[in-house]
N, CA, C and O atoms as a printed pandas DataFrame, in Angstrom:
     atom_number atom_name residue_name chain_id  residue_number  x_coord  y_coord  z_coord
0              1         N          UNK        A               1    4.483    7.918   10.404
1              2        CA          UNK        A               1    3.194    7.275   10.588
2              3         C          UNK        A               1    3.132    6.011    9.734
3              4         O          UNK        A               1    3.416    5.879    8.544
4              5         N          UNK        A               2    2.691    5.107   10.624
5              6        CA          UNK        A               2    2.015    3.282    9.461
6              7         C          UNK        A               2    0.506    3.559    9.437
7              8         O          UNK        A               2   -0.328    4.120   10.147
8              9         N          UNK        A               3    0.569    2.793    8.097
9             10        CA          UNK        A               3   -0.935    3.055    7.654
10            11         C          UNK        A               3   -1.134    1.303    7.765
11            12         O          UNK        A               3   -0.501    0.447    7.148
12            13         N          UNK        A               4   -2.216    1.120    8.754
13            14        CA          UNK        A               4   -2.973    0.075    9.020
14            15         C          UNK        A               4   -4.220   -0.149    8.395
15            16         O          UNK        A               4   -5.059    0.710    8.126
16            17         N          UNK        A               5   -4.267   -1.039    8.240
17            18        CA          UNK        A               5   -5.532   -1.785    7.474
18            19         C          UNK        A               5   -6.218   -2.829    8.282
19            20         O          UNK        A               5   -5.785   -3.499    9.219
20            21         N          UNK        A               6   -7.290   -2.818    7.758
21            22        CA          UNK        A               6   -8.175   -3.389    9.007
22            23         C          UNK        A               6   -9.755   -4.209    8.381
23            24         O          UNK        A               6  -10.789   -3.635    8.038
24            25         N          UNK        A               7   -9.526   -5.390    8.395
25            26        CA          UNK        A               7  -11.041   -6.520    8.377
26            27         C          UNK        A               7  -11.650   -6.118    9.840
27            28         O          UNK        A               7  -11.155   -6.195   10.965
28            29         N          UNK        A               8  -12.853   -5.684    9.402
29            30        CA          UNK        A               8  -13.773   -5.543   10.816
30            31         C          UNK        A               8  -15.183   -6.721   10.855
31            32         O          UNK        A               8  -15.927   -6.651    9.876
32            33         N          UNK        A               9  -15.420   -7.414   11.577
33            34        CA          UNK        A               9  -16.666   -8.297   12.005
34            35         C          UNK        A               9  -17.241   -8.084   12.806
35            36         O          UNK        A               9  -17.032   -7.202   13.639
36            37         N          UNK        A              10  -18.199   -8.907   12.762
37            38        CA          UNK        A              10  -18.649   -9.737   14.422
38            39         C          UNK        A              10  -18.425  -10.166   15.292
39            40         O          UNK        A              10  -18.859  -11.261   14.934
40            41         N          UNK        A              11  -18.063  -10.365   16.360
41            42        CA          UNK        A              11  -17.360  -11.653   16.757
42            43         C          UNK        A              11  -17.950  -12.956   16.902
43            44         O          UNK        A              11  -17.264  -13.965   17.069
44            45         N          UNK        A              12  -19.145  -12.959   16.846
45            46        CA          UNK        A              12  -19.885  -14.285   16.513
46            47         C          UNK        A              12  -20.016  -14.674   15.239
47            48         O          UNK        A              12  -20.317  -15.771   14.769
48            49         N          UNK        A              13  -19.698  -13.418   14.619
49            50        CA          UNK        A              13  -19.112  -14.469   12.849
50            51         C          UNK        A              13  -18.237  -14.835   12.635
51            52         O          UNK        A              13  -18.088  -15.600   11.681
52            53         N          UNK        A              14  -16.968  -14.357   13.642
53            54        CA          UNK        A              14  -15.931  -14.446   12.880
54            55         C          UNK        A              14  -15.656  -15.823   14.257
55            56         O          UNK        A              14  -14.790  -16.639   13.941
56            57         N          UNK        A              15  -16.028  -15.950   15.023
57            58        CA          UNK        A              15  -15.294  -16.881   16.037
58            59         C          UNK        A              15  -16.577  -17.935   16.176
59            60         O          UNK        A              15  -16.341  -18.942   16.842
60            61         N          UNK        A              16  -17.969  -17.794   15.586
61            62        CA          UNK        A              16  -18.805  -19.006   15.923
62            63         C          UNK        A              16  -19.190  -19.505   14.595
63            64         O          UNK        A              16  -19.068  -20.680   14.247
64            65         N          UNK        A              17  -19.818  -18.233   13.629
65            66        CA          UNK        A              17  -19.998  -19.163   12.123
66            67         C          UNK        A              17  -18.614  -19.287   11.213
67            68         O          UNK        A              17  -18.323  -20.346   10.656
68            69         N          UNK        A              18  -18.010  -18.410   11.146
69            70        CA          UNK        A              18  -16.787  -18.887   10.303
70            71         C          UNK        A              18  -15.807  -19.572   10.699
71            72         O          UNK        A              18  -15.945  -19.790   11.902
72            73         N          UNK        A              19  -14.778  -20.073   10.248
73            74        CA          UNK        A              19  -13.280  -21.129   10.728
74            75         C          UNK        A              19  -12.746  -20.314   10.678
75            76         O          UNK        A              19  -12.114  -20.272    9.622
76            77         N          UNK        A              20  -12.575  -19.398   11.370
77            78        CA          UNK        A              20  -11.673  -18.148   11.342
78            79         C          UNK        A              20  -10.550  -18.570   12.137
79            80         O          UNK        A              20   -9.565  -17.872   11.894
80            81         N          UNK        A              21  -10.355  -19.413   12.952
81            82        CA          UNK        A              21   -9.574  -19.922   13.772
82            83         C          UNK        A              21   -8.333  -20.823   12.258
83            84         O          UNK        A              21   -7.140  -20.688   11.990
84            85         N          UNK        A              22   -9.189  -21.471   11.798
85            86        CA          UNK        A              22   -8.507  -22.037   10.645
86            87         C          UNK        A              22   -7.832  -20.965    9.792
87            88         O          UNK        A              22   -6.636  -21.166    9.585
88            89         N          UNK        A              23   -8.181  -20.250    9.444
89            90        CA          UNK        A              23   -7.416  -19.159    7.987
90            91         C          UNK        A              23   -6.549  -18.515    9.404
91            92         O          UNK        A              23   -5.426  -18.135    9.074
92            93         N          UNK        A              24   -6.701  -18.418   10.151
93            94        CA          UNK        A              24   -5.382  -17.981   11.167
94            95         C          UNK        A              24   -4.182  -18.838   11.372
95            96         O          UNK        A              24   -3.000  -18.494   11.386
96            97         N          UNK        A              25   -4.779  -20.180   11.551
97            98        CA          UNK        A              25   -3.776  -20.958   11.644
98            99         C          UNK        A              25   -2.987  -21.180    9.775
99           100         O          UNK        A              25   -1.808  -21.224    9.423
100          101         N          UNK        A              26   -3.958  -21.250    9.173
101          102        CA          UNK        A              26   -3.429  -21.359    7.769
102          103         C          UNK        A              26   -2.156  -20.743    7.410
103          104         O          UNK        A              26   -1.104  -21.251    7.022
104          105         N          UNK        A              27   -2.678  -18.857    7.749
105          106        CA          UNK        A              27   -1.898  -17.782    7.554
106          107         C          UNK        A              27   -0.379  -17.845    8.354
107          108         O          UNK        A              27    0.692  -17.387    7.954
108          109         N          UNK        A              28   -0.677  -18.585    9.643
109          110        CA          UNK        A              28    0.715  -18.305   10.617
110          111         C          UNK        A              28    1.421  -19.418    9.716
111          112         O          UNK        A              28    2.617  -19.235    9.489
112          113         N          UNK        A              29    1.027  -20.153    9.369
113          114        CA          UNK        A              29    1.715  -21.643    8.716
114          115         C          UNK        A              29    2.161  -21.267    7.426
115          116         O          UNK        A              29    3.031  -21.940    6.874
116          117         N          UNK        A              30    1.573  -20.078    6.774
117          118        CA          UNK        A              30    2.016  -19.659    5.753
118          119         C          UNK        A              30    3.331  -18.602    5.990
119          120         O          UNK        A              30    4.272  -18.254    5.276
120          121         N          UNK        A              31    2.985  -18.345    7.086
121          122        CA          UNK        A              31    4.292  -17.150    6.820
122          123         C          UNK        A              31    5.698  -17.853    7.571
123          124         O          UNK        A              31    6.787  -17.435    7.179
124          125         N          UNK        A              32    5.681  -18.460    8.185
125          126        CA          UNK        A              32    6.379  -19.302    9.030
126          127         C          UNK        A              32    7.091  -20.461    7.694
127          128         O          UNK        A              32    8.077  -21.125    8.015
128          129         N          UNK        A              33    6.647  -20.576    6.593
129          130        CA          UNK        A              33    7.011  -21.458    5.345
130          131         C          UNK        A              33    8.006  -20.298    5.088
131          132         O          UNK        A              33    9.212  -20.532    5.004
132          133         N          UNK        A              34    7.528  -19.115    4.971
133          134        CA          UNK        A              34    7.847  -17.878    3.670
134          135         C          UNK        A              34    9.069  -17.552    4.435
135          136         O          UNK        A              34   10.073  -17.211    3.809
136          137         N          UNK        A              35    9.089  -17.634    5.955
137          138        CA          UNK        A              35   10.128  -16.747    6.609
138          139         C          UNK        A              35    9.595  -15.498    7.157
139          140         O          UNK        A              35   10.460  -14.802    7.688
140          141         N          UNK        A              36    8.585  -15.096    7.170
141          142        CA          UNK        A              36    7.780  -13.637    7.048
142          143         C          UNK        A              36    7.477  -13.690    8.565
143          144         O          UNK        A              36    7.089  -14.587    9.313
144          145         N          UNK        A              37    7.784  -12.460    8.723
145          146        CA          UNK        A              37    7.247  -11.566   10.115
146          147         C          UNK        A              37    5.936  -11.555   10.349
147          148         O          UNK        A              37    5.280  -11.179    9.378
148          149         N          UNK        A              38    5.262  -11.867   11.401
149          150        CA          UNK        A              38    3.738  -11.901   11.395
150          151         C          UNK        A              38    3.436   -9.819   11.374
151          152         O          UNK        A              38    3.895   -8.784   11.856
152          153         N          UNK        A              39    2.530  -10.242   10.594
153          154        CA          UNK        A              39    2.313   -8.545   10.458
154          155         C          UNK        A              39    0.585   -8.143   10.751
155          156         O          UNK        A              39   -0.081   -7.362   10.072
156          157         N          UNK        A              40    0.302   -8.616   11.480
157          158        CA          UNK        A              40   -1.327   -9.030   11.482
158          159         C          UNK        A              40   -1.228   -9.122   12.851
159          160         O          UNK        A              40   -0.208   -9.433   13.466
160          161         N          UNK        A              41   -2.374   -8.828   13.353
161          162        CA          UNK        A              41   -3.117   -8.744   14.781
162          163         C          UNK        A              41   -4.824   -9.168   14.810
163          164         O          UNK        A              41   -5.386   -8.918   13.744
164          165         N          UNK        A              42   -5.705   -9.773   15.889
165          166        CA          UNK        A              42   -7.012   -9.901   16.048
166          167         C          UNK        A              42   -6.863   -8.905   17.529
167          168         O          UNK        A              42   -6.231   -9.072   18.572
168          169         N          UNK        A              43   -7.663   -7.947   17.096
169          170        CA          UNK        A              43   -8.125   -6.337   17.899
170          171         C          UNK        A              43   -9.455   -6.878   18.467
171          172         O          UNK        A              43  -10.392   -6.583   17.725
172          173         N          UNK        A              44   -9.808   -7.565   19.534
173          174        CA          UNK        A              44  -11.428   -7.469   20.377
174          175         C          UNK        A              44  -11.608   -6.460   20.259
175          176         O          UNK        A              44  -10.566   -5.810   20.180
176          177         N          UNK        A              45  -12.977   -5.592   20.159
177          178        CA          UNK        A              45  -13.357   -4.535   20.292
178          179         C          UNK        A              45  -12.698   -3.317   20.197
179          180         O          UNK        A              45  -12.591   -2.719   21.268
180          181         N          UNK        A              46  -12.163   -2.707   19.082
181          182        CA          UNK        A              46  -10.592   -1.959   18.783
182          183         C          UNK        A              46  -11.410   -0.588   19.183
183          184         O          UNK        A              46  -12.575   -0.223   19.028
184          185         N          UNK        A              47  -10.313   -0.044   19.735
185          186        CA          UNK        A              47  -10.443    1.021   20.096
186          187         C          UNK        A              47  -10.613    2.063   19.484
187          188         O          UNK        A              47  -11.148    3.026   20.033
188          189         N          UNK        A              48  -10.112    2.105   17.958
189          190        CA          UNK        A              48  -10.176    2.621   17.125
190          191         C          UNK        A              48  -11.582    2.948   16.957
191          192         O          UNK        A              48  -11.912    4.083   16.613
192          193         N          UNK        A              49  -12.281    2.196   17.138
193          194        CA          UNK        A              49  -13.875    2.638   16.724
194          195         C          UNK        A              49  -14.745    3.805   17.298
195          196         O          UNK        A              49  -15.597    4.487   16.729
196          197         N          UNK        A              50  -14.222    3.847   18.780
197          198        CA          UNK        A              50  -14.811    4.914   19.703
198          199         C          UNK        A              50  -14.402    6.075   19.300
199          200         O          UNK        A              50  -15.093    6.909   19.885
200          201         N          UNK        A              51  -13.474    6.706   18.453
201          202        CA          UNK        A              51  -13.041    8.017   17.439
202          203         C          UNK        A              51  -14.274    8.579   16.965
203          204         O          UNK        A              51  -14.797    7.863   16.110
204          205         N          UNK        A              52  -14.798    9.438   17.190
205          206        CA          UNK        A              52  -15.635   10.165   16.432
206          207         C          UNK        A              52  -15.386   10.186   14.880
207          208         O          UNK        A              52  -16.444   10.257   14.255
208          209         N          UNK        A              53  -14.285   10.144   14.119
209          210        CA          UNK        A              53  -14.372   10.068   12.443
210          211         C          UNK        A              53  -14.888    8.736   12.147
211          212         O          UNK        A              53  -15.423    8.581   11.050
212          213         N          UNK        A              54  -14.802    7.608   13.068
213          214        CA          UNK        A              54  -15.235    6.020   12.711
214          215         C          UNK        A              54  -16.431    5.726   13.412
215          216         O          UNK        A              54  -16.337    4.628   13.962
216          217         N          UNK        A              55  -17.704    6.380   13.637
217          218        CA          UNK        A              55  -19.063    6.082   14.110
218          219         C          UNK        A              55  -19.233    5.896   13.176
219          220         O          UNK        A              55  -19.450    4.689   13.291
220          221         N          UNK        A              56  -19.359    6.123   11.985
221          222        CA          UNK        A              56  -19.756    5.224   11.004
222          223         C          UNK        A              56  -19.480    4.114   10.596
223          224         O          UNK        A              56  -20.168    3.305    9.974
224          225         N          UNK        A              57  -18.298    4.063   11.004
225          226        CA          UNK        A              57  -17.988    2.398   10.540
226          227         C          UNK        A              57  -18.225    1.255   11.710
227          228         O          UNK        A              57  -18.088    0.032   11.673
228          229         N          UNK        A              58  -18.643    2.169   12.784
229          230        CA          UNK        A              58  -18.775    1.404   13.844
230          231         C          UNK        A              58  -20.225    1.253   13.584
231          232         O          UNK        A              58  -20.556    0.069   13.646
232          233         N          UNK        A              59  -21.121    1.997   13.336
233          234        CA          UNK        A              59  -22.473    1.819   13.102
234          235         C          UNK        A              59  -22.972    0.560   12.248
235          236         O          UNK        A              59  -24.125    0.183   12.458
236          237         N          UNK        A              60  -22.133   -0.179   11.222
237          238        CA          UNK        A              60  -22.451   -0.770   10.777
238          239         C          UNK        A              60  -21.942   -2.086   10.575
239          240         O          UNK        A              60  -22.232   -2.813    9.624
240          241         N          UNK        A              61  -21.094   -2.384   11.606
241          242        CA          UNK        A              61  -21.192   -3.449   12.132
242          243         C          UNK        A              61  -21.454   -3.728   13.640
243          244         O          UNK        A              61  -21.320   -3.045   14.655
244          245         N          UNK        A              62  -22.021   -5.410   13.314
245          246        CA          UNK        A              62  -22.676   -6.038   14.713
246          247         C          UNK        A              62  -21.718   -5.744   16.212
247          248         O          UNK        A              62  -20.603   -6.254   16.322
248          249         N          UNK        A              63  -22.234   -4.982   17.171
249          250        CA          UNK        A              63  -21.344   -5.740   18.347
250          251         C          UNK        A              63  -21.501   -6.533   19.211
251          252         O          UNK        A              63  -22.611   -6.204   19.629
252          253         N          UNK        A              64  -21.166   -7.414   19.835
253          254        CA          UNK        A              64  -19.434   -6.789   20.171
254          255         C          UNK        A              64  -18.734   -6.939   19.193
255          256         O          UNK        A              64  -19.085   -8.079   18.891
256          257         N          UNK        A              65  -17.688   -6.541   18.137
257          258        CA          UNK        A              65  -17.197   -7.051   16.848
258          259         C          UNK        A              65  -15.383   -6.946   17.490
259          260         O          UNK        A              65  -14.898   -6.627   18.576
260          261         N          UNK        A              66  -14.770   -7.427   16.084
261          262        CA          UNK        A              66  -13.334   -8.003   16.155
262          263         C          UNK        A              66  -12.623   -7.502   14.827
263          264         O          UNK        A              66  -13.015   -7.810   13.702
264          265         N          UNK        A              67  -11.795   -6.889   15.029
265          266        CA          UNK        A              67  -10.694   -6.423   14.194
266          267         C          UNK        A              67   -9.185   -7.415   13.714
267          268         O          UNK        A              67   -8.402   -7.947   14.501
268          269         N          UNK        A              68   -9.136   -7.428   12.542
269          270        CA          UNK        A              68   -8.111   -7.895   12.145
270          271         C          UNK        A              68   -7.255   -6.988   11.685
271          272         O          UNK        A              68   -7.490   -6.370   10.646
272          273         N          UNK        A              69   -6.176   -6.803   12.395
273          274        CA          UNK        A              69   -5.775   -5.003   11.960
274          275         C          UNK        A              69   -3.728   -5.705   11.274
275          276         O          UNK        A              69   -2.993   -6.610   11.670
276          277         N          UNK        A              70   -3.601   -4.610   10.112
277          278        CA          UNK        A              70   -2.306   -5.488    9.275
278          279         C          UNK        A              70   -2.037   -4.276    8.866
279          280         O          UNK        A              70   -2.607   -3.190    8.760
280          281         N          UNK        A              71   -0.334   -5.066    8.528
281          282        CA          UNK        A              71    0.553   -2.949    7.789
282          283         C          UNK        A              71    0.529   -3.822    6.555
283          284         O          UNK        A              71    1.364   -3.518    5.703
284          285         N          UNK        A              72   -0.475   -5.118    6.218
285          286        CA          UNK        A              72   -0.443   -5.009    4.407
286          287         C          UNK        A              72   -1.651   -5.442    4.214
287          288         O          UNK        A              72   -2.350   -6.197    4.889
288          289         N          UNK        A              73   -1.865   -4.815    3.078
289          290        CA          UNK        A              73   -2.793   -4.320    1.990
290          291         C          UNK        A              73   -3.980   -5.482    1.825
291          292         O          UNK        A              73   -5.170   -5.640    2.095
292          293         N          UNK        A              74   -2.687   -6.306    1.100
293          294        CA          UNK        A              74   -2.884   -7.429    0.451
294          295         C          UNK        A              74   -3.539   -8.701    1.481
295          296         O          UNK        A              74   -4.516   -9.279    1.005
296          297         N          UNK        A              75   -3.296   -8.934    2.173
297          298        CA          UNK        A              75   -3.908   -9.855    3.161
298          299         C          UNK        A              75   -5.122   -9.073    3.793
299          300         O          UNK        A              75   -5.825   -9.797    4.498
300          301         N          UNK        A              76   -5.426   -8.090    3.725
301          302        CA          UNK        A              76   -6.388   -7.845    4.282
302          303         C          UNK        A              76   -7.568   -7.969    3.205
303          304         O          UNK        A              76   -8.739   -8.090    3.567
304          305         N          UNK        A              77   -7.155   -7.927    1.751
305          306        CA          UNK        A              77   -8.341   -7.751    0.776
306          307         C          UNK        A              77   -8.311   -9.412    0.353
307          308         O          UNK        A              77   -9.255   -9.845   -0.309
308          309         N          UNK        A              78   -7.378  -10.179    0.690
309          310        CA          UNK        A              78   -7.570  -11.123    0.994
310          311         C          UNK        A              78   -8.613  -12.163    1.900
311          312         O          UNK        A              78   -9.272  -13.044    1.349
312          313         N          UNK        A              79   -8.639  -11.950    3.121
313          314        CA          UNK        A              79   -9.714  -11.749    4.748
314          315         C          UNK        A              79  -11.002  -11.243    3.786
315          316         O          UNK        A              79  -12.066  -11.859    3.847
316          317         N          UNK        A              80  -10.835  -10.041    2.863
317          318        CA          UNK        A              80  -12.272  -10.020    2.821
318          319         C          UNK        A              80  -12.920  -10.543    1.543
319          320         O          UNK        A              80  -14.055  -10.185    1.229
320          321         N          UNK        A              81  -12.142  -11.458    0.745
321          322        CA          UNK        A              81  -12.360  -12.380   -0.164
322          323         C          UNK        A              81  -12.666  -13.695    0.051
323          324         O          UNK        A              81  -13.023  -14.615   -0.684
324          325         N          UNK        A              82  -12.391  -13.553    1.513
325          326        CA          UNK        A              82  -12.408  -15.296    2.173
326          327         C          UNK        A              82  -13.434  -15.023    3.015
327          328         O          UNK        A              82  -14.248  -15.946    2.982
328          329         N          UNK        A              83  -13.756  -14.129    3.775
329          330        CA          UNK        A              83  -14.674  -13.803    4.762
330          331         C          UNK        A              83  -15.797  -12.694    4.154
331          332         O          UNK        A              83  -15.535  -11.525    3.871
332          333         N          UNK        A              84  -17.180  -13.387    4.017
333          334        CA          UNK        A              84  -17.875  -12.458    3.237
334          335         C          UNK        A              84  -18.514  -11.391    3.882
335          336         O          UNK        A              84  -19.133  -10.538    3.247
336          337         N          UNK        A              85  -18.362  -11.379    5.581
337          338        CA          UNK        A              85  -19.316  -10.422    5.990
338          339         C          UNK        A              85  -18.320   -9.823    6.701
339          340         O          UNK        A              85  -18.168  -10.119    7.886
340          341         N          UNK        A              86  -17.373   -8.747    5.973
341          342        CA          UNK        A              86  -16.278   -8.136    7.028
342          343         C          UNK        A              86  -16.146   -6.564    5.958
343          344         O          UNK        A              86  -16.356   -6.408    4.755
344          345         N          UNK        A              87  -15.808   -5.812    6.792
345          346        CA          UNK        A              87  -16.207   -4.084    6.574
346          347         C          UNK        A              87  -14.412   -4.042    6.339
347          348         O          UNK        A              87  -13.731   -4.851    6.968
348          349         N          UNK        A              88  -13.707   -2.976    5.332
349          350        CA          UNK        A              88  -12.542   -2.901    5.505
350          351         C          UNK        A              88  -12.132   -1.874    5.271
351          352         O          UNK        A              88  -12.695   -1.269    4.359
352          353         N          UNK        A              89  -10.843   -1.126    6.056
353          354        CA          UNK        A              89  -10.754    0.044    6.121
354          355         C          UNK        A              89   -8.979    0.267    6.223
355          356         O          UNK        A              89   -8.030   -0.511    6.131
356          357         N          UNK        A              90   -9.121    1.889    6.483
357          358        CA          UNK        A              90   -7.474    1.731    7.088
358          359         C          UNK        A              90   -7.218    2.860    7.609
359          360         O          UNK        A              90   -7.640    3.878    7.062
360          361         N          UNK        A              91   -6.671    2.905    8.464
361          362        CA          UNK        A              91   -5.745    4.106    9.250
362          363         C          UNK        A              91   -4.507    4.659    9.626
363          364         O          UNK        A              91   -3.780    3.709    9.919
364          365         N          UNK        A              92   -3.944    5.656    9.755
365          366        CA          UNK        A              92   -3.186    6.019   10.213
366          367         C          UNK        A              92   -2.514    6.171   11.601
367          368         O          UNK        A              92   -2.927    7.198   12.140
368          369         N          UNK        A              93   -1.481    5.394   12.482
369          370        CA          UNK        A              93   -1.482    5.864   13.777
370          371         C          UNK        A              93    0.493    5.678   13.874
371          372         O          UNK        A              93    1.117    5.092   12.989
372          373         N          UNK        A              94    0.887    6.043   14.595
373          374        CA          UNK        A              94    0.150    7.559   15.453
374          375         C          UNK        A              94   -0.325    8.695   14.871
375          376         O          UNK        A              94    0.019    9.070   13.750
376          377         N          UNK        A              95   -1.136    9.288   15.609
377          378        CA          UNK        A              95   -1.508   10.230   14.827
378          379         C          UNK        A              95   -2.095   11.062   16.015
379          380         O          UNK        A              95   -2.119   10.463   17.090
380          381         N          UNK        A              96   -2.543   12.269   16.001
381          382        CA          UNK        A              96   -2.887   13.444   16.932
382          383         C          UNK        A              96   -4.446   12.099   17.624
383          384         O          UNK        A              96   -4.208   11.657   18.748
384          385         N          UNK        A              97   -5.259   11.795   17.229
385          386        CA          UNK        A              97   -6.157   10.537   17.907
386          387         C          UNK        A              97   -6.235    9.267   17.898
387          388         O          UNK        A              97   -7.211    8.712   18.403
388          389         N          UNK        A              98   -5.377    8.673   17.409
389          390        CA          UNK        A              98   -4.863    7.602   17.302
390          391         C          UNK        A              98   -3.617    7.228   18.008
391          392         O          UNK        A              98   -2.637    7.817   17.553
392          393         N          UNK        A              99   -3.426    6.609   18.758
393          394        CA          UNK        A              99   -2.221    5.917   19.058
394          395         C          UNK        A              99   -1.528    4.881   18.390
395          396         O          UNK        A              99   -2.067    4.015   17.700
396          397         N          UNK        A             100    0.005    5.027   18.674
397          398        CA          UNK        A             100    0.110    3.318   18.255
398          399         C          UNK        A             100   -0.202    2.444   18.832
399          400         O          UNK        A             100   -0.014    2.080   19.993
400          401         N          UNK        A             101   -1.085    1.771   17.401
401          402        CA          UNK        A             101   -1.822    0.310   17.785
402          403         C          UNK        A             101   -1.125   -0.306   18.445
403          404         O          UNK        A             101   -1.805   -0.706   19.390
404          405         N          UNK        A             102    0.365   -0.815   18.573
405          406        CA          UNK        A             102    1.347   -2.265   18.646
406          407         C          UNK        A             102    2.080   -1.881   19.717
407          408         O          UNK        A             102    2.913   -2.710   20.083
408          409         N          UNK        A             103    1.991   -0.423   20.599
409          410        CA          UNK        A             103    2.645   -0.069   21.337
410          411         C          UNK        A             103    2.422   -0.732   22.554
411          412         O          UNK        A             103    3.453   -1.125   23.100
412          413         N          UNK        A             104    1.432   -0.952   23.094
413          414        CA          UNK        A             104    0.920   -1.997   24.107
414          415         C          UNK        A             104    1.421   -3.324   23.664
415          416         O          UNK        A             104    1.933   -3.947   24.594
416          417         N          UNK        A             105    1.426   -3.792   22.799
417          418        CA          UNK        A             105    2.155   -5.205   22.304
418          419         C          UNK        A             105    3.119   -5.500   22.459
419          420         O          UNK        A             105    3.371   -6.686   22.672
420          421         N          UNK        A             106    4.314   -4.325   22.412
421          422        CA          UNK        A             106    6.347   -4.276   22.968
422          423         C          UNK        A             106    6.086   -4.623   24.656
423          424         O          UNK        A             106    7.012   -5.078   25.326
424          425         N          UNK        A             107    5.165   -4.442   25.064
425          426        CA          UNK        A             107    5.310   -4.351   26.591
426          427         C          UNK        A             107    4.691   -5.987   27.530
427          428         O          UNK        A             107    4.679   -6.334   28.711
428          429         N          UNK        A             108    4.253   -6.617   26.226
429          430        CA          UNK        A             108    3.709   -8.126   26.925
430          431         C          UNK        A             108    4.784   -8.925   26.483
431          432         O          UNK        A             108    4.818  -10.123   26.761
């Protein structure tokens, strides 16, 4: 099992009041310097939320909202040092209700 981590928003905060478009482009430009594997995803409406253990975390943010879902730590507590209105969490998948997140991703 990967343990994912996850910035959760709005999507009208994160795509109309914030430059979120910018700290994306920042980040790809950063890792693309470093040599680094992009390890980060933007999740529309993650599925993850409809789980019965995450109504709570779904409860308290706006929808329709947007996931920034990462296998590190550190960039995500990052996102929520740069982005002040984002919920952060983390999960496990696969897992008995969880799927893998990235498994749909090998196939595009």
């Amino acid at each position: 099992m990967q343990t994912y981590h996850y910035a959760l928003a709005s999507q009208r905060y994160l795509f109309e009041e914030e430059p979120f478009e910018e700290v994306l482009k920042e980040r790809h430009r950063y890792y693309k310097e470093k040599n680094k594997e992009i390890d980060f995803w933007v999740v529309m409406q993650p599925a993850f939320l409809e789980l019965p253990e995450m109504q709570d975390i779904k409860a308290k943010c706006p929808q329709p909202c947007a996931a920034i879902v990462s296998t590190n730590p550190t960039f995500v507590t990052w996102l929520k040092l740069r982005l002040e209105y984002v919920y952060v969490g983390e999960f496990q998948a696969p897992s008995d209700t969880i799927p893998d997140p990235l498994a749909s991703l090998a196939s595009v």
